[in-house]
């Protein structure tokens, strides 16, 4: 009986430790991401609003601006919107 209780306590302790570790890691990932955004190494996709790293982004030029998208799908969507705005009559 005492052994079982000890085992249960050990499992509980390990579980707690794992939970704390996971939370910490999540926070670190968040901080890391915010740092990358601040440094300009992560950019916001103007279509879906998700952040992508500069290296992995899909690029498109809009006049003087270089835009970054998470996928070709988002880029195409954006380009279609720009096209529609430039040619209102279609
Ligand atoms: Zn996107």
PDB file of C-alpha atoms in Angstrom, residues 14-74:
ATOM      1  CA  UNK A  14       6.714  14.119 -12.676  1.00  0.00           C
ATOM      2  CA  UNK A  15       3.466  15.271 -14.218  1.00  0.00           C
ATOM      3  CA  UNK A  16       3.713  18.605 -12.417  1.00  0.00           C
ATOM      4  CA  UNK A  17       7.298  19.010 -13.558  1.00  0.00           C
ATOM      5  CA  UNK A  18       6.350  18.215 -17.143  1.00  0.00           C
ATOM      6  CA  UNK A  19       3.457  20.689 -17.039  1.00  0.00           C
ATOM      7  CA  UNK A  20       5.685  23.456 -15.728  1.00  0.00           C
ATOM      8  CA  UNK A  21       8.283  22.716 -18.345  1.00  0.00           C
ATOM      9  CA  UNK A  22       5.735  22.799 -21.164  1.00  0.00           C
ATOM     10  CA  UNK A  23       4.394  26.138 -19.965  1.00  0.00           C
ATOM     11  CA  UNK A  24       7.888  27.561 -19.753  1.00  0.00           C
ATOM     12  CA  UNK A  25       8.725  26.358 -23.232  1.00  0.00           C
ATOM     13  CA  UNK A  26       5.532  27.883 -24.603  1.00  0.00           C
ATOM     14  CA  UNK A  27       6.446  31.223 -23.052  1.00  0.00           C
ATOM     15  CA  UNK A  28       9.979  31.051 -24.415  1.00  0.00           C
ATOM     16  CA  UNK A  29       8.647  30.314 -27.903  1.00  0.00           C
ATOM     17  CA  UNK A  30       6.351  33.313 -27.630  1.00  0.00           C
ATOM     18  CA  UNK A  31       9.175  35.598 -26.509  1.00  0.00           C
ATOM     19  CA  UNK A  32      11.398  34.269 -29.265  1.00  0.00           C
ATOM     20  CA  UNK A  33       8.707  34.979 -31.831  1.00  0.00           C
ATOM     21  CA  UNK A  34       8.127  38.492 -30.537  1.00  0.00           C
ATOM     22  CA  UNK A  35      11.856  39.153 -30.705  1.00  0.00           C
ATOM     23  CA  UNK A  36      11.939  37.998 -34.308  1.00  0.00           C
ATOM     24  CA  UNK A  37       8.971  40.226 -35.149  1.00  0.00           C
ATOM     25  CA  UNK A  38      10.664  43.191 -33.450  1.00  0.00           C
ATOM     26  CA  UNK A  39      13.869  42.535 -35.360  1.00  0.00           C
ATOM     27  CA  UNK A  40      11.943  42.338 -38.611  1.00  0.00           C
ATOM     28  CA  UNK A  41      12.879  38.707 -39.185  1.00  0.00           C
ATOM     29  CA  UNK A  42       9.249  37.717 -38.975  1.00  0.00           C
ATOM     30  CA  UNK A  43       6.679  39.504 -41.071  1.00  0.00           C
ATOM     31  CA  UNK A  44       2.924  39.674 -41.063  1.00  0.00           C
ATOM     32  CA  UNK A  45       0.982  38.245 -43.912  1.00  0.00           C
ATOM     33  CA  UNK A  46      -1.442  41.080 -44.857  1.00  0.00           C
ATOM     34  CA  UNK A  47      -4.051  38.612 -46.108  1.00  0.00           C
ATOM     35  CA  UNK A  48      -4.496  36.122 -43.281  1.00  0.00           C
ATOM     36  CA  UNK A  49      -2.589  38.007 -40.562  1.00  0.00           C
ATOM     37  CA  UNK A  50      -0.269  35.164 -39.613  1.00  0.00           C
ATOM     38  CA  UNK A  51       3.422  35.693 -39.034  1.00  0.00           C
ATOM     39  CA  UNK A  52       6.007  34.062 -41.257  1.00  0.00           C
ATOM     40  CA  UNK A  53       9.765  34.133 -41.091  1.00  0.00           C
ATOM     41  CA  UNK A  54      11.365  36.319 -43.728  1.00  0.00           C
ATOM     42  CA  UNK A  55      13.231  33.355 -45.177  1.00  0.00           C
ATOM     43  CA  UNK A  56      10.138  31.208 -45.634  1.00  0.00           C
ATOM     44  CA  UNK A  57       7.825  33.923 -46.874  1.00  0.00           C
ATOM     45  CA  UNK A  58       6.390  34.182 -50.368  1.00  0.00           C
ATOM     46  CA  UNK A  59       7.297  37.585 -51.730  1.00  0.00           C
ATOM     47  CA  UNK A  60       5.437  39.939 -54.022  1.00  0.00           C
ATOM     48  CA  UNK A  61       6.187  43.472 -55.108  1.00  0.00           C
ATOM     49  CA  UNK A  62       3.507  46.098 -54.850  1.00  0.00           C
ATOM     50  CA  UNK A  63       4.946  49.287 -56.293  1.00  0.00           C
ATOM     51  CA  UNK A  64       7.846  50.182 -54.029  1.00  0.00           C
ATOM     52  CA  UNK A  65       6.846  47.791 -51.297  1.00  0.00           C
ATOM     53  CA  UNK A  66       7.910  44.197 -50.901  1.00  0.00           C
ATOM     54  CA  UNK A  67       5.144  42.171 -49.342  1.00  0.00           C
ATOM     55  CA  UNK A  68       5.502  38.857 -47.586  1.00  0.00           C
ATOM     56  CA  UNK A  69       2.919  36.109 -47.516  1.00  0.00           C
ATOM     57  CA  UNK A  70       2.677  32.772 -45.767  1.00  0.00           C
ATOM     58  CA  UNK A  71       1.665  30.957 -48.947  1.00  0.00           C
ATOM     59  CA  UNK A  72       1.144  31.352 -52.681  1.00  0.00           C
ATOM     60  CA  UNK A  73      -2.561  31.157 -51.990  1.00  0.00           C
ATOM     61  CA  UNK A  74      -2.432  34.309 -49.851  1.00  0.00           C
TER      62      UNK A  74
END
